[in-house]
Short mmCIF file of C-alpha atoms in Angstrom, two decimals:
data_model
loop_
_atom_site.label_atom_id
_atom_site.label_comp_id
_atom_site.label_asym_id
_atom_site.label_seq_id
_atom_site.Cartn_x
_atom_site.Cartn_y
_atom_site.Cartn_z
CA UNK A 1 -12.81 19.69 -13.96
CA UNK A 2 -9.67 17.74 -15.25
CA UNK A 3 -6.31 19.05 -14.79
CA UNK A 4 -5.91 19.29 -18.78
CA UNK A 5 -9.13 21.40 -18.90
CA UNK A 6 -7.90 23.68 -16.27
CA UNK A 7 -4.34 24.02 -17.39
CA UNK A 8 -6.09 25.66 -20.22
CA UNK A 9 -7.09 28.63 -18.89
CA UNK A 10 -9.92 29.41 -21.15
CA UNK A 11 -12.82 29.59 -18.20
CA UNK A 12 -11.16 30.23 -14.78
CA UNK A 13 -14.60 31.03 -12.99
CA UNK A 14 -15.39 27.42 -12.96
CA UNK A 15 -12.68 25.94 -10.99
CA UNK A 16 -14.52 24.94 -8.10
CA UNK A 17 -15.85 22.31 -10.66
CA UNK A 18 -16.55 19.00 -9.23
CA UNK A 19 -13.34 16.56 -9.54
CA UNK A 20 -13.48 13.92 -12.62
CA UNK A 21 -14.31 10.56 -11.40
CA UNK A 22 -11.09 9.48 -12.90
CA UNK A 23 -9.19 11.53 -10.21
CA UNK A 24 -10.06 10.23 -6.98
CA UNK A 25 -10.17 12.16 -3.50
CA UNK A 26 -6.51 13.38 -2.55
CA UNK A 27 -6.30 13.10 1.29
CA UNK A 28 -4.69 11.11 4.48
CA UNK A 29 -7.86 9.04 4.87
CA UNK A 30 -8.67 8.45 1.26
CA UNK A 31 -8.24 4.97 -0.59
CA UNK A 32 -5.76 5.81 -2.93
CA UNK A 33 -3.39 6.70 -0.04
CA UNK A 34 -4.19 4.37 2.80
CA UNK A 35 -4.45 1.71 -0.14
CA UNK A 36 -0.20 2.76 -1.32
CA UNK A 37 1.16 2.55 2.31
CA UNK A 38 -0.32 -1.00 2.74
CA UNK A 39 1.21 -2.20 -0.85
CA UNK A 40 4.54 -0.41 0.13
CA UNK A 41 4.59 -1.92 3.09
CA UNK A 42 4.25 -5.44 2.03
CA UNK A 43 6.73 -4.93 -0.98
CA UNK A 44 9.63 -3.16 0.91
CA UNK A 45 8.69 -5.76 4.01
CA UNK A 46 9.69 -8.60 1.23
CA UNK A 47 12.51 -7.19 -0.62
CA UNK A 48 14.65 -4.94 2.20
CA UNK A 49 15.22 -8.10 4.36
CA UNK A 50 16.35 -10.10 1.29
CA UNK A 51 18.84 -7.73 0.23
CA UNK A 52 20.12 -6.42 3.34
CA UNK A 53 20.84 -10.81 3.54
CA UNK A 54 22.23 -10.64 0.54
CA UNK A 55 26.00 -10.91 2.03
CA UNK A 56 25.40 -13.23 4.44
CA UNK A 57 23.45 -15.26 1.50
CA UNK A 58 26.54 -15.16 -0.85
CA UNK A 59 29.29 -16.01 2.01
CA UNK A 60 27.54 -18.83 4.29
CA UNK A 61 25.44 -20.50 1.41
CA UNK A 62 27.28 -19.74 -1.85
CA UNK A 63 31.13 -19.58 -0.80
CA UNK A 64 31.16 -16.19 -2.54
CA UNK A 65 32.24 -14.10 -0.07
CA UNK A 66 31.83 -10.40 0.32
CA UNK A 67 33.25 -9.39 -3.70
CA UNK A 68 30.33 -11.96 -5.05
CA UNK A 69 27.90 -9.91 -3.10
CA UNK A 70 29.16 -6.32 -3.75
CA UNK A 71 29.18 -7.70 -8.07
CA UNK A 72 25.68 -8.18 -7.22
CA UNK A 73 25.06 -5.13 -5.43
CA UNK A 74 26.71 -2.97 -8.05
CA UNK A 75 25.09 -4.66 -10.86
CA UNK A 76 21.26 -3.78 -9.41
CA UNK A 77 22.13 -0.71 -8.56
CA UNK A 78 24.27 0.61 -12.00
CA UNK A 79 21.29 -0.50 -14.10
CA UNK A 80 19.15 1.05 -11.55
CA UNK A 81 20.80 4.48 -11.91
CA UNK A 82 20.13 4.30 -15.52
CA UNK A 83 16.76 3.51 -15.94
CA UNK A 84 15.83 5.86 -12.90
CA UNK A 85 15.79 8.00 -16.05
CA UNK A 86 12.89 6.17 -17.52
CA UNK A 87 11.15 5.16 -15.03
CA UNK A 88 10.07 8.55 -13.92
CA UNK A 89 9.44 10.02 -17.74
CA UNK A 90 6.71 6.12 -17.80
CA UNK A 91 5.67 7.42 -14.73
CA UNK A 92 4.46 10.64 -16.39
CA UNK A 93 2.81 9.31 -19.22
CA UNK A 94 1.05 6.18 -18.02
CA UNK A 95 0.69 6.57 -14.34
CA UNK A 96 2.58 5.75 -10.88
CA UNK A 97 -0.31 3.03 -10.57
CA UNK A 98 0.87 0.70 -13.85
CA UNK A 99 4.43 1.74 -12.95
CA UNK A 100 4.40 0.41 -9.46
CA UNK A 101 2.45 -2.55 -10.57
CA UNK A 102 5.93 -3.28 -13.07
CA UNK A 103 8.38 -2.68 -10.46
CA UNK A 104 6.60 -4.85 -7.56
CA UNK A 105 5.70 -8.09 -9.90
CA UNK A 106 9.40 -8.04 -11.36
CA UNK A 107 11.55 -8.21 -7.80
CA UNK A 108 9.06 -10.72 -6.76
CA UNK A 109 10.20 -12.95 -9.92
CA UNK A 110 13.30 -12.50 -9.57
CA UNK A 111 13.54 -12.84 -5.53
CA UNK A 112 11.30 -16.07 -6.32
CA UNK A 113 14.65 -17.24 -8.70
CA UNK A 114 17.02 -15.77 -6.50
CA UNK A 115 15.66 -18.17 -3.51
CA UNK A 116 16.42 -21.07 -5.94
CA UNK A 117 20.28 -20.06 -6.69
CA UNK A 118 22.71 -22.94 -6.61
CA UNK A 119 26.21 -20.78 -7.43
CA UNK A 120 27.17 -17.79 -7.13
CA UNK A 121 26.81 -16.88 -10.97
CA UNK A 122 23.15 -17.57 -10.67
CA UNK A 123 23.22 -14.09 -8.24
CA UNK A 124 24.85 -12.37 -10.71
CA UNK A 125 23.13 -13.35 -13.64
CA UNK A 126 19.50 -12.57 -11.87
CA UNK A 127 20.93 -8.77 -10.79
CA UNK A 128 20.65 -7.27 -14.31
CA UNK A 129 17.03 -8.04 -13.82
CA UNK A 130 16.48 -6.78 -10.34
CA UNK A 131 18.26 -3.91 -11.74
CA UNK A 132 15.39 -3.05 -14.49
CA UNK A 133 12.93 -3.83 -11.86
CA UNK A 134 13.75 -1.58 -8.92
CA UNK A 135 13.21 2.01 -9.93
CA UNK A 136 9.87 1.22 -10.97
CA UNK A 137 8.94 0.08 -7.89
CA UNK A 138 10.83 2.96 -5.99
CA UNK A 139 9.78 5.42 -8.73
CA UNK A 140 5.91 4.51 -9.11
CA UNK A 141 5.06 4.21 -4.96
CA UNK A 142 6.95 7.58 -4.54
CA UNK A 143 4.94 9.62 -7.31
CA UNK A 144 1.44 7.79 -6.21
CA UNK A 145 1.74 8.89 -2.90
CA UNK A 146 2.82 12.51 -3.25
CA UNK A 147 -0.45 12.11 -6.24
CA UNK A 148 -2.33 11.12 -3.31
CA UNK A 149 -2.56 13.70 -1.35
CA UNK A 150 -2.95 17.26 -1.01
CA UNK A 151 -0.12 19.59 -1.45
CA UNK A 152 -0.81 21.05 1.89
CA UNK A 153 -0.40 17.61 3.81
CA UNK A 154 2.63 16.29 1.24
CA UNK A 155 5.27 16.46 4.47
CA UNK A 156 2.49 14.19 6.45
CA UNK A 157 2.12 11.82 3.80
CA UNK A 158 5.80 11.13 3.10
CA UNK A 159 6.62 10.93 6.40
CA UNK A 160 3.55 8.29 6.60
CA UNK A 161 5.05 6.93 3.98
CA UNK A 162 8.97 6.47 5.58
CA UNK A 163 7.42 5.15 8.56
CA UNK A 164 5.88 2.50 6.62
CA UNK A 165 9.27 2.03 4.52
CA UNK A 166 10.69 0.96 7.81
CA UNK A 167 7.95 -0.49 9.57
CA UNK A 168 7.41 -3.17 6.95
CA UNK A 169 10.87 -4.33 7.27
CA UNK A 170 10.86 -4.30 10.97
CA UNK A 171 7.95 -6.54 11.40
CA UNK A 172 9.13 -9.01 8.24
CA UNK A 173 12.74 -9.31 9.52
CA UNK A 174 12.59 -11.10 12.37
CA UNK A 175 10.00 -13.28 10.76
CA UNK A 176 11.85 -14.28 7.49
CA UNK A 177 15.06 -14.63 9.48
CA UNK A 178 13.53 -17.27 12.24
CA UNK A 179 12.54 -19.00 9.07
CA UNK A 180 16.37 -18.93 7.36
CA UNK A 181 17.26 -20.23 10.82
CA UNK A 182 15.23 -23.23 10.90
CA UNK A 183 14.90 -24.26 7.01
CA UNK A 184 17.78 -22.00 5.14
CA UNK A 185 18.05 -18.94 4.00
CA UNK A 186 16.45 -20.17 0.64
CA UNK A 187 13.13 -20.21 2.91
CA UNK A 188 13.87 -16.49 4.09
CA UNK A 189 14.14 -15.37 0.30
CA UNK A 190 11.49 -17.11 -0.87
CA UNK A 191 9.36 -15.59 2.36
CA UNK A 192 10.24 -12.32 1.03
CA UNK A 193 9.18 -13.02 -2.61
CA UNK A 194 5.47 -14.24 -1.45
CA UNK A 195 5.35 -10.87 0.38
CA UNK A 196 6.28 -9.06 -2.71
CA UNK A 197 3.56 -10.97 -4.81
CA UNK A 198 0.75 -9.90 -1.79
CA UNK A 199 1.80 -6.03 -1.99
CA UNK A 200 1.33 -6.84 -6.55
CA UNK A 201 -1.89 -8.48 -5.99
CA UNK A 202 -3.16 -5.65 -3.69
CA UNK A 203 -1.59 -2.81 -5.90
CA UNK A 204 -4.11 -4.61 -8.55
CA UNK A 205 -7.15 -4.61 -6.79
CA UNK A 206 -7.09 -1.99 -4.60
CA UNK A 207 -5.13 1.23 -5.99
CA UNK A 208 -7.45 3.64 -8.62
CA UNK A 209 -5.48 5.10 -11.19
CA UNK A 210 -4.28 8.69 -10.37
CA UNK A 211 -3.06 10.93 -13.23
CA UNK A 212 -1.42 8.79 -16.19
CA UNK A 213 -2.33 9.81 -19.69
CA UNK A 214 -5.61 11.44 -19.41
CA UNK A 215 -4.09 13.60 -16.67
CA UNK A 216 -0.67 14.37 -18.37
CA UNK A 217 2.00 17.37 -17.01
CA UNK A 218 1.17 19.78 -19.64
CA UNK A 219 -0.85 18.98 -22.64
CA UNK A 220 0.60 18.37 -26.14
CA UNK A 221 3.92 17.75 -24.40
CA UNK A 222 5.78 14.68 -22.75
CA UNK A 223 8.60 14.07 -20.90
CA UNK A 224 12.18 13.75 -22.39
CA UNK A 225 15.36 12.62 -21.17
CA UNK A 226 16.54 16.06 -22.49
CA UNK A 227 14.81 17.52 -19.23
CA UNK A 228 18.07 15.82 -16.61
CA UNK A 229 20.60 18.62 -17.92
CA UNK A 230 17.89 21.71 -17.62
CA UNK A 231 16.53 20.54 -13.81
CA UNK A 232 20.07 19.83 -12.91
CA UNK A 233 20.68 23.85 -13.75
CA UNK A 234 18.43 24.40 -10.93
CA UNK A 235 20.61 24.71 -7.31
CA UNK A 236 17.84 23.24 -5.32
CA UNK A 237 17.36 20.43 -7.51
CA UNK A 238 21.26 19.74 -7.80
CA UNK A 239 21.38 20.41 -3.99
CA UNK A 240 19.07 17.99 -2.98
CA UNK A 241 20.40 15.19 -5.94
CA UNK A 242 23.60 15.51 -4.10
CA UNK A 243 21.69 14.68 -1.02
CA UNK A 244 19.79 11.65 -2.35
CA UNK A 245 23.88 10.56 -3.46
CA UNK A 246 24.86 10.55 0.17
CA UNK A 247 22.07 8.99 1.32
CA UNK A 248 22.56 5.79 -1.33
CA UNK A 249 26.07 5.78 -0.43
CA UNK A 250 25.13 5.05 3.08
CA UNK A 251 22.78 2.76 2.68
CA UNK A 252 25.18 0.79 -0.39
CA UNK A 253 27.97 -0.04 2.53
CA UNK A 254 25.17 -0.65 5.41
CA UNK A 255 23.53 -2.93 2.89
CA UNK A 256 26.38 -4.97 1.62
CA UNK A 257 28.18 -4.99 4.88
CA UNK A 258 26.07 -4.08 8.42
CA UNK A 259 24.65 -7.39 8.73
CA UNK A 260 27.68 -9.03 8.43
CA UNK A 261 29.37 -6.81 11.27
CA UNK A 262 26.29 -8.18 13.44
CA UNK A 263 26.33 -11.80 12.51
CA UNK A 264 30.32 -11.55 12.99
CA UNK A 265 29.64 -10.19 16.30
CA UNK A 266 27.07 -12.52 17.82
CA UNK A 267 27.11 -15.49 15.71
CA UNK A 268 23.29 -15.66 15.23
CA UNK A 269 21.29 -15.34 12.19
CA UNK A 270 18.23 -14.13 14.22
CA UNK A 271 20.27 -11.53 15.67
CA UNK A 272 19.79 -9.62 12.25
CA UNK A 273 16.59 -10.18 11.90
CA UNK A 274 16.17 -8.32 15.60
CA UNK A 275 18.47 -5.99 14.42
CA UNK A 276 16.31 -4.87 11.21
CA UNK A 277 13.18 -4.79 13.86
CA UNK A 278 14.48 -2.90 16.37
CA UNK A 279 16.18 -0.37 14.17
CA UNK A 280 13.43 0.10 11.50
CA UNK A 281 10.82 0.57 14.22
CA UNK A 282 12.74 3.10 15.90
CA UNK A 283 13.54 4.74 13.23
CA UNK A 284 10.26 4.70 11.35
CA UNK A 285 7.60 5.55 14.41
CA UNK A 286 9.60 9.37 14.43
CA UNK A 287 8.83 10.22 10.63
CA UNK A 288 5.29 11.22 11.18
CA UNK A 289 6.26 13.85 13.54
CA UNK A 290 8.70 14.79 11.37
CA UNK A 291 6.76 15.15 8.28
CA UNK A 292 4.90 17.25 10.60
CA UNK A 293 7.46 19.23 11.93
CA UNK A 294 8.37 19.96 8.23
CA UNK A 295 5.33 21.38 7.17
CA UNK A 296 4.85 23.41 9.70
CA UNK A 297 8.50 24.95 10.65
CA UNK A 298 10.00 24.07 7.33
CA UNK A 299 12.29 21.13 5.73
CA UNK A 300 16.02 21.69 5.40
CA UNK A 301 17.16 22.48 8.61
CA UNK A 302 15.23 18.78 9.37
CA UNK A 303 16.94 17.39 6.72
CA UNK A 304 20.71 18.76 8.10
CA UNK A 305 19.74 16.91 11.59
CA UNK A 306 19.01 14.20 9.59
CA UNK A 307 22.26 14.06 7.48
CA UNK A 308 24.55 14.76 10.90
CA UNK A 309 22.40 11.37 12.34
CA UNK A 310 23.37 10.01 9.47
CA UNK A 311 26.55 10.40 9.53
CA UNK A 312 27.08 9.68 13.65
CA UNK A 313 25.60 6.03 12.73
CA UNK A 314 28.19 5.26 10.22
CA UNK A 315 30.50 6.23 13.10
CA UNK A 316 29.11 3.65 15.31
CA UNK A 317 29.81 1.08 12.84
CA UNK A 318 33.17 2.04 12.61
CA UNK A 319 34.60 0.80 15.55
CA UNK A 320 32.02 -1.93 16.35
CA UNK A 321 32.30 -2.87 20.35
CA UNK A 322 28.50 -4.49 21.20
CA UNK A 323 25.30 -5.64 20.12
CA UNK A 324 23.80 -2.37 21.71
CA UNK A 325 25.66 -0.27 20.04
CA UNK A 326 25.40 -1.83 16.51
CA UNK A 327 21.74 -1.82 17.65
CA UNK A 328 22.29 1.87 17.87
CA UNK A 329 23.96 3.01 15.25
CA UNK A 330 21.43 0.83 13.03
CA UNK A 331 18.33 2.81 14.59
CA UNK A 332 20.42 5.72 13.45
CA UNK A 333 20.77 4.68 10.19
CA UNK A 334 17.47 3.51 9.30
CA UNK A 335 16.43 6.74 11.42
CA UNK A 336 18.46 8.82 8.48
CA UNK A 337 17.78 7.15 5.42
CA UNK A 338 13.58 7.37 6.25
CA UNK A 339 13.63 10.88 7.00
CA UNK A 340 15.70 12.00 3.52
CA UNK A 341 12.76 9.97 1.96
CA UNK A 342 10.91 12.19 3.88
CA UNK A 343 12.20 15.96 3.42
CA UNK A 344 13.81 15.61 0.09
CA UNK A 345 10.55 14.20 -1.54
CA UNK A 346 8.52 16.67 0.64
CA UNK A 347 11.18 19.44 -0.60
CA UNK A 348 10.67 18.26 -4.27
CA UNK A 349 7.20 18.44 -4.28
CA UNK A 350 7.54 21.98 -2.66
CA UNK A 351 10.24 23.43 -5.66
CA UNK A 352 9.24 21.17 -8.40
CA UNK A 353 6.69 21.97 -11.15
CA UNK A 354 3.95 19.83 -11.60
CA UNK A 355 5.52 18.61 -15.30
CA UNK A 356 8.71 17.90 -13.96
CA UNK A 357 7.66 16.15 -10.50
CA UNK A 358 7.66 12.28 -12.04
CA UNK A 359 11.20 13.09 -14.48
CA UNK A 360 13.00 15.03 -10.80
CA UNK A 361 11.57 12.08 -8.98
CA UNK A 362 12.70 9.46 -11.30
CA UNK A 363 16.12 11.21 -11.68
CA UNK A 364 16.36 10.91 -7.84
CA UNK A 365 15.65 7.28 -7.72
CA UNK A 366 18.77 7.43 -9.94
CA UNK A 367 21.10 9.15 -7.66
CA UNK A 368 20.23 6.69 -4.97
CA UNK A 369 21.44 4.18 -7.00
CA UNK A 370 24.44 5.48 -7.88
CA UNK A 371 25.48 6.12 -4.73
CA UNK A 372 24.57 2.54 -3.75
CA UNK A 373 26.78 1.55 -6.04
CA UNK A 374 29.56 3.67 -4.98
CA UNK A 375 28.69 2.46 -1.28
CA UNK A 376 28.64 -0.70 -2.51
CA UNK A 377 32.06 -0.57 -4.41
CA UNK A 378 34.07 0.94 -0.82
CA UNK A 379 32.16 -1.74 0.90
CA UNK A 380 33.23 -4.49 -1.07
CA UNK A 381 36.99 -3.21 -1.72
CA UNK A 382 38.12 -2.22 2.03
CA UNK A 383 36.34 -4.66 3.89
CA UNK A 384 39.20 -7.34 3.62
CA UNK A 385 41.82 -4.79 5.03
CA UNK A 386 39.06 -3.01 7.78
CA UNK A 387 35.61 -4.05 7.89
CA UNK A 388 35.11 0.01 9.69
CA UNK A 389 36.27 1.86 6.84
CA UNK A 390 33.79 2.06 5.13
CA UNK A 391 31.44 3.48 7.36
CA UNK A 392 34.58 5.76 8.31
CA UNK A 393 34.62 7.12 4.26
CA UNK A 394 30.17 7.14 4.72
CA UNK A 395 30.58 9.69 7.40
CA UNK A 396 32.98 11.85 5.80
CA UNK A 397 30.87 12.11 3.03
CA UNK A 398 27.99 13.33 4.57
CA UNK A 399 29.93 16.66 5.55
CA UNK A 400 30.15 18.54 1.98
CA UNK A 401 26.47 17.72 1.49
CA UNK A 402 25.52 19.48 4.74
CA UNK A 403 27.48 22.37 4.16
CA UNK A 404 25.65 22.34 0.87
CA UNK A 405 22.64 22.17 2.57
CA UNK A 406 22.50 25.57 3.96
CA UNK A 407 22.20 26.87 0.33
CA UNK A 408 18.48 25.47 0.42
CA UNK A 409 15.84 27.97 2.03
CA UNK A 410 14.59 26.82 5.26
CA UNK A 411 10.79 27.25 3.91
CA UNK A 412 10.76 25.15 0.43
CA UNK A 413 6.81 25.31 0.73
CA UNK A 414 6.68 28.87 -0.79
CA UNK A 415 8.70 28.00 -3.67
#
């Protein structure tokens, strides 16, 4: 029976219906999900690399320097925050398949373009549309795969899920960046666009649509972007928005400025692309047990180690002494940011109601990015006076959000 038929209510005895053929199995082996993971892989594999080079792409090629890059940065990311909004309330009324499909076919256009920039301007007039294309990428893989699955197994898949987030990257880096070596970085970006185009083309074939219009949050009534000020009323939902803030913030200043701390260090452009391996792999092969772990002995306490390991990598970046420990503290970081994707959409599935999941998820998506750009901003502006303080300001941000923290209820699944 279909979810609008149940939500009904008028004959409860027959629930044990068979499932509509428009709503495929929900499980870890199904399609649907094993089908995501390989698309997400293949997109985030094409588009982290590029923009994590971003820096290094505006300074060595483009004479922009580190403000060019952090214009860019903000740019994406502002226009990002905002239509987070709408991404999610699309989500809701024609599917995380079609959305996903929107987000993944616009970076690789405009990572296609952005391989073929001459000046600096041409980076900064192509972020506006990297901007509009993001959260629908981000938006659409996060609500197909928590669609995907049961809500019994929702910690497993999103920690499958982060694993692959990192993976991706880890095995593209050192690829695309032995390519930048030998032909330019042009080559690298335009390595990471042909990646993006595979994970479109397989989204097309291979992903069935799961809920969209047919299968809508509660019938005869659609998503507004009146719903932000009523969910952000709710302390879990603020709690863990504020936790999605932190988490961009981090990840704004590693991904404006990390890579250039390494290249500075050794001089090598395939030292980053090792870098991005090592770390995402490391960081990425613990979120299955942890998606584990949080189904079983509950999320937020997880999620405080996570923030604290968060917060000790920014440290190591702070006062930047080797390789190894860069090395470190970048396992550390990628470590963090994949297991926030993991417990905070695990803990939103868990608190969230089944109408609101695709507006709380697209409204998260928008906290990201604005702390990206706020990362992104500190980055940019104390980097010519102390390349370490911003990772210094990263850490101390992480501590009101873990106090915060604590206000959660270790078990979200009961909600």
């Amino acid at each position: 029976m279909s979810v609008n038929r149940n939500s009904q209510g008028s004959r409860p005895a027959a629930a044990p219906a068979a499932r509509s053929p428009n709503q495929p199995q929900t499980s870890l082996r199904s399609r649907p999900f094993i089908a995501i993971n390989l698309c997400f892989a293949l997109s985030v594999g094409g588009w982290i690399p590029v923009s994590a080079l971003l820096a290094i792409f505006m300074r060595e090629h483009l004479q922009a320097g580190v403000i060019g890059a952090m214009v860019a940065v903000i740019i994406i990311n502002s226009l990002s925050a905002g239509v987070s909004l709408f991404a999610g309330t699309l989500a809701a009324r024609w599917g995380s398949r079609r959305t996903y499909l929107l987000g993944a076919m616009g970076i690789a256009i405009c990572t296609a373009l952005l391989a073929a920039a001459q000046e600096s301007w041409h980076v900064i007039a192509l972020a506006p549309l990297f901007g509009l294309a993001a959260p629908f990428h981000w938006t659409g893989a996060n609500i197909y795969i928590l669609q995907a699955v049961d809500a019994r197994r929702r910690g497993t898949a999103t920690g499958i899920a982060s694993f692959v987030m990192v993976l991706g990257p880890g095995l593209a880096g050192p690829l695309l960046t032995v390519i930048g070596a030998q032909f330019g970085l042009w080559a690298t970006i335009l390595g990471g666009s042909g990646l993006l185009s595979l994970a479109w083309a397989g989204a097309w074939i291979l992903l069935p649509e799961i809920g969209g219009p047919q299968a809508g949050p509660v019938p005869g009534r659609r998503p507004s972007i009146t719903d932000y000020p009523r969910l952000l009323l709710v302390r879990a939902i603020l709690i863990t928005s504020a936790a999605r803030w932190i988490s961009g913030f981090a990840h704004g200043v590693f991904q404006l400025v990390s890579a250039l701390v390494v290249l500075d260090l050794t001089g090598q452009l395939s030292t980053v692309g090792w870098y991005l391996s090592a770390a995402a792999i490391g960081g990425g092969a613990s979120q299955v047990v942890i998606g584990l772990a949080s189904d079983r002995f509950g999320r937020r306490n997880l999620l405080v180690a996570a923030m604290l390991i968060g917060a000790t990598s920014a440290l190591l970046y702070w006062r930047p002494q080797s390789l190894a420990l860069l090395l470190a503290g970048s396992a550390l970081q990628w470590f963090g940011q994949a297991s926030f994707q993991t417990l905070i959409s695990a803990i939103v599935g868990d608190i969230v109601a089944p109408r609101d999941l695709a507006t709380v998820s697209g409204m998260h998506v928008g906290f990201f990015s604005l702390g990206v750009v706020c990362g992104a901003l500190a980055a940019g502006l104390l980097w010519a006076s102390d390349p370490g303080l911003p990772f210094l300001l990263a850490a101390i941000c992480f501590l009101p959000v873990i106090v915060g923290l604590f206000y959660l209820p270790q078990r979200t699944i009961s909600i």
